[in-house]
Amino acid sequence: MKVSLKEVNKSFQKGKGETLEVLDDIDFNISEGEFVSLIGPSGCGKSTILKLVAGLDAPTSGEVLMNGRTVTGPGTDRVVVFQEGGLFPWMTVIENVTYGLLRKKMSKEEAHEKAMEGLRMVHLANFTGSYPHELSGGMKQRVAIARALVMDPDVLLMDEPFAALDEQTRLVLHKELQRIWQDTGKTILFITHNIREALTLSDRVLLMSTRPGAVKREFTVQAARPRDPADSNVVDLERRVMEELEEEMEKVLKEEFGDDYHLEKSRVRDSDHSDMGSHI
């Protein structure tokens, strides 16, 4: 398996002897070349899992494996794309994309060539001299994806990379990411609040429970690619996922508003975008 989490638990000390349990016995595998998304209520530990796989944090117990080896820290076999992209504002597009390559002691000529390959892949080869403030939100994320791809990681870790974008731009980038994934065969772990996004992009979707987060259900998406979010298979599966989520979402809302709160389930099921962040 490319990525394996075995009986992973994670907790944080809150002070005064209190412990916050974040993850509870997480156990799943990701095969090479597979696209897997994690969804679930806010605070369920999705991003914590991504950080554990990235080596940015360590589990309290259990084991995280990459290619059968225990993850003990960050490595060049994994690259993270964050929600804000993380571009250096004082660098041009080409400088941002070559930065990691040059730190690996690659020659300037080879780094430039690889960076141009990456930028052509995301259709930004004509913006090499632009600065981040001159780009749209969608263009910035495409630069971030190019910067990640040129490092040639085994696994691409994407933490809600399209969450801050408008719906039209998000749909465009969904198509772009599907194309890039099919062209490169990269293994992708994708974090999102948006159910339709997860179903449009993924081979499998893992649904997490409220904190402490556990994998509640696994959904396999069998719709043909490239996927249309309006595809009947996607829409039907979206409703099934929402039905599974209602109980978990209500738990979160009761914590916030009190035990008397009851989720308007029909409203959630009829949501056009199925973005859980808008309901909790």
Backbone as numpy.savetxt, mean C-alpha at the origin, in Angstrom:
# Nx Ny Nz CAx CAy CAz Cx Cy Cz
8.22 -18.67 -0.52 7.39 -17.48 -0.52 8.26 -16.22 -0.52
7.79 -15.20 -1.23 8.55 -13.95 -1.27 8.49 -13.24 0.08
7.28 -13.14 0.66 7.10 -12.50 1.97 6.26 -13.43 2.85
6.68 -13.59 4.09 5.91 -14.40 5.04 5.87 -13.70 6.39
4.70 -13.65 6.98 4.54 -13.21 8.36 4.01 -14.39 9.15
4.72 -14.74 10.20 4.38 -15.93 10.98 4.10 -15.56 12.43
2.83 -15.66 12.81 2.39 -15.41 14.19 2.94 -14.10 14.73
2.80 -13.05 13.93 3.37 -11.75 14.27 2.44 -10.98 15.21
2.99 -10.53 16.31 2.30 -9.65 17.25 3.11 -8.38 17.41
2.41 -7.26 17.62 3.10 -6.00 17.83 2.35 -5.19 18.87
3.09 -4.68 19.84 2.51 -3.81 20.86 3.46 -2.66 21.14
2.91 -1.58 21.68 3.68 -0.39 22.03 3.41 -0.05 23.49
4.43 0.47 24.14 4.28 0.94 25.52 3.72 2.35 25.51
2.62 2.56 26.23 1.97 3.87 26.28 2.44 4.71 27.46
3.19 4.13 28.34 3.59 4.83 29.55 2.76 4.37 30.73
3.30 4.58 31.93 2.63 4.18 33.17 2.27 2.69 33.16
3.12 1.91 32.48 2.91 0.47 32.47 1.83 -0.03 31.53
1.21 0.87 30.76 0.14 0.48 29.84 0.73 0.02 28.51
0.09 -0.97 27.92 0.53 -1.52 26.64 -0.60 -1.41 25.62
-0.27 -0.94 24.43 -1.24 -0.86 23.33 -0.98 -2.01 22.38
-1.92 -2.95 22.31 -1.80 -4.09 21.40 -2.27 -3.66 20.01
-1.38 -3.74 19.03 -1.69 -3.26 17.68 -1.98 -4.41 16.71
-1.17 -5.46 16.75 -1.35 -6.60 15.86 -1.46 -7.88 16.68
-2.35 -8.76 16.24 -2.63 -9.99 16.98 -2.50 -11.21 16.07
-1.38 -11.91 16.19 -1.19 -13.20 15.53 -1.40 -13.11 14.01
-0.68 -12.18 13.38 -0.77 -12.01 11.93 0.00 -13.12 11.24
-0.64 -13.79 10.30 -0.03 -14.93 9.63 -0.51 -14.97 8.17
0.36 -14.59 7.24 0.01 -14.70 5.82 1.28 -14.72 4.98
1.12 -15.17 3.72 2.22 -15.25 2.77 1.89 -14.46 1.51
2.92 -13.98 0.83 2.78 -13.35 -0.47 3.74 -14.04 -1.42
3.22 -14.55 -2.54 4.05 -15.24 -3.52 4.77 -14.24 -4.42
5.81 -14.71 -5.07 6.56 -13.86 -5.98 5.65 -13.38 -7.12
5.69 -12.08 -7.40 4.89 -11.51 -8.48 3.45 -11.25 -8.12
3.06 -11.49 -6.89 1.67 -11.31 -6.47 1.42 -9.88 -6.02
0.20 -9.41 -6.25 -0.23 -8.08 -5.80 -1.26 -8.30 -4.70
-0.90 -7.93 -3.47 -1.77 -8.15 -2.31 -2.04 -6.82 -1.63
-3.31 -6.58 -1.31 -3.69 -5.35 -0.60 -4.19 -5.68 0.80
-3.90 -4.77 1.72 -4.46 -4.82 3.07 -5.46 -3.70 3.23
-6.66 -4.03 3.70 -7.67 -3.02 3.99 -8.22 -3.29 5.39
-8.86 -2.28 5.95 -9.44 -2.44 7.27 -9.70 -1.09 7.90
-10.36 -1.07 9.04 -10.69 0.19 9.70 -9.43 0.97 10.08
-9.57 2.27 10.25 -8.44 3.09 10.69 -7.91 2.58 12.02
-6.58 2.52 12.11 -5.95 2.10 13.35 -5.84 0.60 13.53
-6.13 -0.18 12.48 -6.11 -1.64 12.63 -4.71 -2.22 12.47
-3.73 -1.41 12.08 -2.36 -1.90 12.00 -1.85 -2.18 10.60
-2.55 -1.70 9.57 -2.12 -1.94 8.19 -0.72 -1.38 7.94
-0.54 -0.11 8.28 0.76 0.53 8.04 1.84 -0.06 8.94
1.46 -0.54 10.11 2.43 -1.20 10.99 2.98 -2.45 10.33
2.11 -3.22 9.67 2.56 -4.41 8.95 3.54 -4.03 7.86
3.23 -2.98 7.11 4.14 -2.54 6.05 5.50 -2.16 6.62
5.51 -1.45 7.75 6.78 -1.07 8.37 7.57 -2.28 8.83
6.87 -3.31 9.30 7.56 -4.53 9.72 8.20 -5.22 8.52
7.48 -5.29 7.41 8.04 -5.91 6.20 9.21 -5.08 5.67
9.08 -3.75 5.77 10.15 -2.86 5.30 11.38 -2.92 6.20
11.24 -3.45 7.40 12.35 -3.48 8.33 12.52 -2.19 9.10
11.50 -1.33 9.06 11.54 -0.06 9.78 11.13 -0.21 11.24
10.59 -1.36 11.57 10.21 -1.68 12.95 10.31 -3.19 13.09
10.26 -3.67 14.31 10.38 -5.10 14.57 9.16 -5.60 15.32
8.74 -6.84 15.07 7.59 -7.39 15.80 7.92 -7.62 17.26
6.92 -7.55 18.11 7.10 -7.89 19.52 7.34 -9.39 19.67
6.64 -10.16 18.85 6.87 -11.60 18.77 6.48 -12.06 17.37
6.90 -13.26 17.02 6.66 -13.75 15.68 7.81 -13.40 14.75
7.61 -13.67 13.46 8.71 -13.53 12.52 8.22 -12.99 11.18
9.01 -12.08 10.60 8.77 -11.56 9.26 9.91 -12.05 8.37
9.57 -12.69 7.25 10.58 -13.29 6.38 10.51 -12.71 4.98
11.69 -12.52 4.37 11.82 -12.16 2.96 12.66 -13.25 2.30
12.08 -13.94 1.32 12.79 -15.03 0.65 13.33 -16.05 1.66
12.54 -16.29 2.71 12.91 -17.29 3.70 13.88 -16.82 4.76
14.30 -15.56 4.70 15.25 -15.03 5.68 14.57 -14.00 6.57
14.90 -14.02 7.84 14.29 -13.11 8.80 14.66 -11.67 8.48
13.66 -10.80 8.46 13.89 -9.37 8.26 14.41 -8.77 9.57
15.60 -8.18 9.51 16.20 -7.58 10.70 16.39 -6.08 10.55
16.04 -5.53 9.39 16.19 -4.10 9.15 15.89 -3.80 7.70
16.00 -2.53 7.30 15.76 -2.16 5.90 16.76 -2.86 4.98
16.35 -3.03 3.72 17.24 -3.65 2.74 16.90 -3.18 1.34
17.83 -3.34 0.42 17.61 -2.90 -0.97 16.62 -3.79 -1.70
16.25 -4.92 -1.10 15.26 -5.80 -1.73 13.84 -5.32 -1.50
13.67 -4.24 -0.69 12.36 -3.66 -0.42 12.44 -2.14 -0.54
11.45 -1.56 -1.22 11.37 -0.10 -1.34 9.94 0.34 -1.02
9.83 1.44 -0.26 8.52 1.94 0.17 8.14 3.17 -0.64
6.89 3.22 -1.11 6.30 4.42 -1.70 5.24 4.91 -0.73
5.45 6.12 -0.18 4.54 6.66 0.82 3.47 7.53 0.17
2.49 7.93 0.99 1.36 8.73 0.51 1.81 10.05 -0.11
2.79 10.70 0.49 3.23 12.01 0.01 4.38 11.92 -0.99
4.84 10.73 -1.31 5.88 10.57 -2.31 7.29 10.74 -1.77
7.50 11.75 -0.92 8.80 11.94 -0.30 9.88 12.44 -1.23
9.50 13.20 -2.26 10.51 13.75 -3.16 11.28 14.88 -2.48
12.56 15.01 -2.83 13.36 16.12 -2.33 13.01 17.38 -3.11
12.48 18.41 -2.45 11.99 19.59 -3.18 13.08 20.38 -3.88
14.32 20.27 -3.43 15.41 21.04 -4.04 16.06 20.30 -5.22
15.58 19.10 -5.51 16.11 18.32 -6.61 15.13 18.27 -7.77
15.66 18.20 -8.98 14.82 18.01 -10.15 14.30 16.57 -10.18
13.41 16.31 -11.12 12.87 14.95 -11.27 13.98 13.94 -11.49
14.88 14.22 -12.43 15.95 13.26 -12.74 16.88 13.09 -11.54
17.12 14.15 -10.80 17.98 14.06 -9.62 17.33 13.23 -8.53
16.02 13.37 -8.36 15.30 12.55 -7.38 15.39 11.07 -7.73
15.24 10.75 -9.00 15.20 9.35 -9.42 16.59 8.72 -9.40
17.62 9.50 -9.68 18.99 8.95 -9.66 19.59 8.90 -8.26
18.98 9.57 -7.30 19.59 9.72 -5.97 19.97 8.37 -5.35
19.02 7.45 -5.29 19.30 6.16 -4.67 20.33 5.35 -5.44
20.31 5.47 -6.76 21.28 4.74 -7.58 22.70 5.23 -7.34
22.85 6.54 -7.23 24.18 7.11 -6.98 24.69 6.73 -5.60
23.78 6.62 -4.64 24.19 6.20 -3.29 24.66 4.74 -3.29
24.23 3.98 -4.28 24.70 2.60 -4.43 26.01 2.54 -5.20
26.61 3.71 -5.43 27.91 3.82 -6.12 27.82 3.49 -7.60
26.63 3.62 -8.18 26.49 3.44 -9.62 27.06 4.66 -10.33
27.63 4.48 -11.50 28.19 5.60 -12.25 27.08 6.56 -12.66
27.42 7.83 -12.85 26.43 8.83 -13.23 25.76 8.46 -14.55
26.54 7.93 -15.48 26.00 7.58 -16.80 24.97 6.45 -16.68
25.33 5.40 -15.94 24.41 4.28 -15.79 23.18 4.68 -14.98
23.38 5.49 -13.94 22.25 5.95 -13.12 21.29 6.78 -13.96
21.83 7.64 -14.81 20.98 8.48 -15.67 20.19 7.60 -16.64
20.85 6.60 -17.20 20.18 5.70 -18.15 19.04 4.94 -17.47
19.31 4.41 -16.27 18.27 3.68 -15.55 17.12 4.59 -15.14
17.46 5.81 -14.72 16.43 6.77 -14.32 15.53 7.11 -15.50
16.11 7.27 -16.67 15.31 7.58 -17.85 14.40 6.40 -18.21
14.88 5.18 -18.02 14.03 4.01 -18.25 12.82 4.05 -17.32
13.08 4.37 -16.05 11.99 4.46 -15.09 11.01 5.56 -15.40
11.52 6.72 -15.81 10.64 7.84 -16.13 9.84 7.58 -17.40
10.44 6.88 -18.35 9.67 6.52 -19.55 8.54 5.55 -19.17
8.80 4.69 -18.21 7.79 3.72 -17.78 6.56 4.42 -17.20
6.78 5.57 -16.54 5.65 6.30 -15.94 5.27 7.52 -16.78
5.79 7.58 -18.02 5.44 8.63 -18.98 5.80 10.03 -18.49
7.00 10.16 -17.91 7.46 11.47 -17.44 8.86 11.79 -17.97
9.24 11.18 -19.07 10.58 11.41 -19.61 10.79 12.84 -20.07
9.71 13.58 -20.30 9.84 14.98 -20.75 9.88 15.97 -19.60
9.94 15.47 -18.36 9.91 16.36 -17.19 11.15 16.20 -16.32
12.25 15.79 -16.92 13.46 15.51 -16.14 13.98 16.73 -15.40
13.82 17.92 -15.98 14.36 19.13 -15.37 13.38 19.86 -14.46
12.19 19.31 -14.29 11.18 19.96 -13.45 11.45 19.69 -11.97
11.00 20.63 -11.13 11.08 20.47 -9.68 9.72 20.01 -9.15
9.70 19.34 -7.99 8.43 18.82 -7.46 7.31 19.85 -7.39
7.62 21.11 -7.04 6.56 22.11 -6.92 5.94 22.46 -8.26
6.58 22.06 -9.35 6.05 22.32 -10.69 5.19 21.17 -11.20
5.04 20.12 -10.41 4.30 18.93 -10.82 2.96 18.83 -10.10
2.01 18.16 -10.75 0.74 17.86 -10.09 0.95 16.74 -9.08
-0.07 16.51 -8.23 0.03 15.44 -7.24 0.24 14.08 -7.88
-0.48 13.83 -8.97 -0.34 12.55 -9.66 1.03 12.37 -10.27
1.59 13.44 -10.82 2.93 13.37 -11.40 3.98 13.11 -10.33
3.82 13.72 -9.17 4.77 13.48 -8.08 4.77 12.01 -7.68
3.59 11.42 -7.61 3.53 10.01 -7.23 4.13 9.12 -8.31
3.98 9.50 -9.56 4.60 8.72 -10.64 6.12 8.81 -10.56
6.64 9.99 -10.19 8.09 10.11 -9.98 8.52 9.20 -8.83
7.74 9.20 -7.74 8.07 8.35 -6.59 8.07 6.87 -6.98
7.12 6.47 -7.82 7.07 5.08 -8.29 8.28 4.77 -9.16
8.63 5.70 -10.05 9.81 5.51 -10.90 11.07 5.38 -10.04
11.19 6.24 -9.03 12.36 6.19 -8.15 12.45 4.84 -7.44
11.30 4.29 -7.06 11.30 2.98 -6.41 11.66 1.87 -7.39
11.11 1.92 -8.59 11.31 0.85 -9.56 12.75 0.75 -10.04
13.43 1.91 -10.19 14.80 1.85 -10.71 15.75 1.18 -9.72
15.35 1.10 -8.45 16.17 0.40 -7.46 16.06 -1.11 -7.62
15.13 -1.55 -8.47 14.92 -2.97 -8.78 14.72 -3.82 -7.52
13.77 -3.43 -6.66 13.53 -4.20 -5.44 12.78 -5.49 -5.74
12.91 -6.46 -4.85 12.10 -7.67 -4.96 10.64 -7.36 -4.65
10.44 -6.47 -3.68 9.08 -6.16 -3.22 8.89 -4.65 -3.17
7.77 -4.20 -3.72 7.38 -2.80 -3.68 6.31 -2.65 -2.61
6.58 -1.81 -1.62 5.66 -1.58 -0.50 5.02 -0.22 -0.68
3.69 -0.18 -0.78 2.99 1.06 -1.12 1.98 1.39 -0.01
2.25 2.48 0.71 1.44 2.86 1.86 0.48 3.98 1.49
-0.73 3.62 1.06 -1.77 4.56 0.64 -1.21 5.61 -0.32
-0.56 5.18 -1.41 0.13 6.14 -2.28 -0.79 7.08 -3.04
-2.07 6.73 -3.18 -2.98 7.57 -3.97 -4.05 8.23 -3.11
-3.93 8.13 -1.80 -5.00 8.60 -0.90 -5.23 10.10 -1.00
-4.19 10.88 -1.27 -4.32 12.34 -1.28 -4.72 12.89 -2.64
-4.93 12.02 -3.61 -5.21 12.46 -4.98 -6.71 12.53 -5.24
-7.09 13.37 -6.21 -8.50 13.43 -6.60 -8.88 12.14 -7.33
-10.18 11.90 -7.42 -10.67 10.62 -7.95 -10.23 10.38 -9.39
-10.25 11.41 -10.22 -9.87 11.24 -11.62 -8.40 10.84 -11.74
-7.54 11.53 -11.00 -6.11 11.21 -11.03 -5.86 9.82 -10.48
-6.60 9.46 -9.45 -6.44 8.14 -8.85 -6.77 7.05 -9.86
-7.84 7.22 -10.63 -8.22 6.22 -11.62 -7.15 6.06 -12.69
-6.56 7.19 -13.11 -5.48 7.15 -14.10 -4.30 6.35 -13.56
-3.93 6.61 -12.31 -2.79 5.93 -11.72 -3.08 4.46 -11.44
-4.33 4.12 -11.21 -4.68 2.70 -11.09 -4.32 1.97 -12.38
-4.68 2.55 -13.51 -4.37 1.93 -14.81 -2.86 1.86 -15.02
-2.16 2.94 -14.66 -0.71 2.98 -14.82 -0.05 1.91 -13.95
-0.48 1.79 -12.70 0.14 0.82 -11.80 -0.13 -0.61 -12.26
-1.34 -0.88 -12.75 -1.63 -2.21 -13.28 -0.70 -2.55 -14.44
-0.49 -1.58 -15.32 0.39 -1.80 -16.48 1.83 -2.05 -16.02
2.31 -1.21 -15.09 3.68 -1.35 -14.60 3.87 -2.69 -13.91
2.90 -3.08 -13.09 2.99 -4.36 -12.39 3.05 -5.52 -13.37
2.22 -5.47 -14.42 2.23 -6.55 -15.40 3.52 -6.56 -16.21
4.08 -5.39 -16.48 5.32 -5.30 -17.25 6.54 -5.76 -16.46
6.55 -5.47 -15.15 7.74 -5.76 -14.34 7.66 -7.05 -13.55
6.44 -7.51 -13.26 6.28 -8.72 -12.46 6.69 -8.56 -11.01
6.72 -7.32 -10.51 7.12 -7.07 -9.13 6.08 -7.61 -8.15
6.57 -7.99 -6.99 5.69 -8.33 -5.87 5.30 -7.04 -5.18
4.00 -6.84 -4.93 3.53 -5.59 -4.35 2.65 -5.86 -3.13
2.97 -5.16 -2.04 2.10 -5.10 -0.86 1.56 -3.69 -0.79
0.24 -3.55 -0.87 -0.42 -2.26 -1.05 -1.37 -2.00 0.12
-1.22 -0.85 0.76 -2.09 -0.47 1.88 -3.08 0.58 1.39
-4.36 0.40 1.72 -5.37 1.36 1.29 -6.57 1.33 2.23
-7.30 2.46 2.26 -8.61 2.51 2.92 -9.73 2.23 1.91
-9.41 2.29 0.63 -10.42 2.29 -0.41 -10.63 0.88 -0.95
-11.81 0.33 -0.72 -12.09 -1.05 -1.11 -12.03 -1.22 -2.62
-12.65 -0.30 -3.35 -12.66 -0.44 -4.80 -11.25 -0.38 -5.37
-10.42 0.47 -4.79 -9.02 0.54 -5.21 -8.33 -0.81 -5.01
-8.53 -1.40 -3.84 -7.92 -2.69 -3.55 -8.38 -3.76 -4.52
-9.67 -3.79 -4.81 -10.22 -4.82 -5.70 -9.82 -4.59 -7.15
-9.64 -3.34 -7.54 -9.23 -3.03 -8.90 -7.79 -3.47 -9.16
-6.94 -3.36 -8.15 -5.51 -3.58 -8.34 -5.03 -4.99 -8.00
-5.67 -5.67 -7.07 -5.03 -6.79 -6.38 -5.41 -8.17 -6.91
-4.50 -9.12 -6.67 -4.83 -10.54 -6.82 -5.62 -11.02 -5.61
-5.16 -10.58 -4.43 -5.83 -10.93 -3.18 -5.97 -9.69 -2.31
-7.05 -9.67 -1.54 -7.28 -8.59 -0.58 -7.44 -9.23 0.80
-6.64 -8.76 1.75 -6.73 -9.24 3.13 -7.46 -8.20 3.96
-8.56 -8.61 4.54 -9.39 -7.72 5.36 -9.00 -7.88 6.82
-8.66 -6.76 7.46 -8.24 -6.79 8.85 -9.35 -6.35 9.79
-9.27 -6.85 11.00 -10.23 -6.49 12.04 -9.80 -5.21 12.73
-10.62 -4.72 13.65 -10.24 -3.58 14.47 -9.06 -3.96 15.37
-8.43 -2.93 15.94 -7.27 -3.15 16.81 -7.65 -3.95 18.05
-6.81 -4.94 18.43 -5.57 -5.33 17.75 -5.86 -6.05 16.45
-5.22 -5.60 15.38 -5.54 -6.07 14.05 -5.19 -7.53 13.83
-6.12 -8.25 13.21 -5.91 -9.63 12.79 -6.50 -9.77 11.40
-6.03 -10.74 10.64 -6.59 -10.98 9.31 -7.93 -11.69 9.49
-9.01 -10.97 9.19 -10.35 -11.51 9.40 -10.81 -12.36 8.23
-10.48 -11.94 7.01 -10.96 -12.63 5.82 -10.03 -12.36 4.65
-9.95 -13.32 3.74 -9.16 -13.17 2.52 -10.09 -13.28 1.31
-9.93 -12.35 0.37 -10.73 -12.35 -0.85 -9.81 -12.47 -2.06
-10.12 -13.41 -2.94 -9.39 -13.55 -4.20 -10.18 -12.86 -5.30
-9.50 -11.98 -6.04 -10.16 -11.21 -7.10 -9.89 -11.89 -8.43
-10.95 -12.35 -9.09 -10.79 -13.12 -10.32 -11.21 -12.37 -11.57
-11.52 -11.09 -11.45 -11.90 -10.30 -12.62 -10.71 -10.15 -13.56
-11.00 -10.10 -14.87 -9.95 -10.00 -15.88 -9.22 -8.67 -15.78
-7.96 -8.65 -16.17 -7.15 -7.43 -16.22 -6.98 -7.01 -17.66
-6.79 -5.68 -17.89 -6.85 -4.58 -16.91 -8.28 -4.41 -16.41
-8.40 -4.11 -15.13 -9.71 -4.09 -14.48 -10.39 -2.75 -14.60
-11.69 -2.83 -14.73 -12.55 -1.65 -14.69 -13.27 -1.69 -13.35
-13.18 -0.62 -12.53 -13.86 -0.64 -11.23 -15.37 -0.83 -11.34
-15.93 -0.57 -12.55 -17.36 -0.77 -12.75 -17.69 -2.19 -13.19
-16.68 -3.03 -13.36 -16.89 -4.43 -13.73 -17.82 -5.09 -12.70
-18.77 -5.87 -13.18 -19.77 -6.46 -12.28 -19.13 -7.36 -11.23
-18.05 -8.06 -11.60 -17.36 -8.92 -10.64 -16.75 -8.10 -9.50
-16.17 -6.94 -9.86 -15.57 -6.06 -8.86 -16.65 -5.47 -7.96
-17.75 -5.02 -8.57 -18.83 -4.40 -7.81 -19.46 -5.40 -6.84
-19.70 -6.63 -7.31 -20.29 -7.65 -6.44 -19.37 -7.99 -5.27
-18.08 -8.12 -5.55 -17.13 -8.44 -4.49 -17.00 -7.27 -3.52
-17.11 -6.06 -4.04 -17.06 -4.87 -3.19 -18.17 -4.90 -2.14
-19.35 -5.28 -2.54 -20.47 -5.36 -1.59 -20.22 -6.45 -0.53
-19.64 -7.55 -0.95 -19.34 -8.62 0.01 -18.31 -8.15 1.04
-17.29 -7.44 0.56 -16.27 -6.93 1.48 -16.89 -5.94 2.46
-17.75 -5.06 1.95 -18.38 -4.07 2.83 -19.24 -4.74 3.89
-19.92 -5.81 3.52 -20.74 -6.52 4.50 -19.87 -7.09 5.62
-18.69 -7.61 5.25 -17.77 -8.14 6.25 -17.23 -7.04 7.15
-17.08 -5.85 6.57 -16.48 -4.75 7.30 -17.41 -4.06 8.29
-18.70 -4.18 8.06 -19.65 -3.40 8.86 -19.50 -3.65 10.36
-19.31 -4.90 10.72 -19.17 -5.21 12.14 -17.92 -4.55 12.72
-16.81 -4.59 11.97 -15.57 -3.98 12.45 -15.68 -2.46 12.53
-16.31 -1.87 11.52 -16.46 -0.42 11.51 -17.34 0.05 12.67
-18.37 -0.74 12.98 -19.25 -0.35 14.07 -18.52 -0.39 15.42
-17.59 -1.32 15.57 -16.79 -1.38 16.80 -15.99 -0.10 16.98
-15.38 0.38 15.88 -14.59 1.60 15.94 -15.47 2.79 16.29
-16.63 2.87 15.66 -17.54 3.99 15.89 -18.11 3.98 17.30
-18.35 2.81 17.85 -18.83 2.73 19.23 -17.77 3.25 20.21
-16.50 2.98 19.91 -15.43 3.50 20.76 -15.42 5.03 20.75
-15.74 5.60 19.59 -15.69 7.06 19.44 -16.95 7.74 19.95
-18.12 7.16 19.66 -19.39 7.83 19.95 -20.20 7.18 21.07
-19.76 6.03 21.57 -20.48 5.37 22.65 -21.20 4.12 22.18
-21.56 3.28 23.13 -22.16 1.98 22.81 -23.53 2.08 22.15
-24.19 3.23 22.27 -25.51 3.38 21.68 -25.45 3.66 20.18
-24.23 3.92 19.66 -24.12 4.26 18.24 -24.34 3.01 17.39
-25.10 3.17 16.30 -25.32 2.09 15.35 -25.02 2.59 13.94
-24.20 1.84 13.23 -23.80 2.21 11.88 -24.96 2.11 10.91
-25.10 3.12 10.05 -26.12 3.08 9.00 -25.61 2.17 7.89
-25.88 0.90 8.02 -25.25 -0.07 7.14 -25.65 0.09 5.69
-26.90 0.41 5.43 -27.32 0.55 4.04 -26.59 1.70 3.37
-26.29 2.75 4.15 -25.57 3.90 3.60 -24.15 3.49 3.20
-23.51 2.66 4.03 -22.16 2.22 3.72 -22.16 1.33 2.49
-23.13 0.42 2.41 -23.15 -0.51 1.28 -23.40 0.20 -0.03
-24.11 1.30 0.00 -24.43 2.01 -1.22 -23.40 3.07 -1.58
-22.30 3.15 -0.81 -21.28 4.17 -1.06 -20.70 4.02 -2.45
-20.51 5.15 -3.14 -19.97 5.12 -4.49 -18.50 4.77 -4.51
-17.77 5.19 -3.49 -16.32 5.04 -3.54 -15.79 4.00 -2.55
-16.59 3.62 -1.56 -16.20 2.62 -0.57 -14.87 2.96 0.08
-14.68 4.22 0.40 -13.49 4.67 1.11 -13.81 4.67 2.59
-13.24 3.73 3.32 -13.58 3.58 4.73 -13.17 4.78 5.55
-12.19 5.52 5.06 -11.77 6.70 5.79 -12.84 7.76 5.87
-13.83 7.71 4.99 -14.88 8.72 5.00 -15.99 8.38 5.99
-15.96 7.16 6.53 -17.02 6.73 7.43 -16.56 6.57 8.87
-15.25 6.55 9.09 -14.76 6.33 10.45 -13.65 7.29 10.78
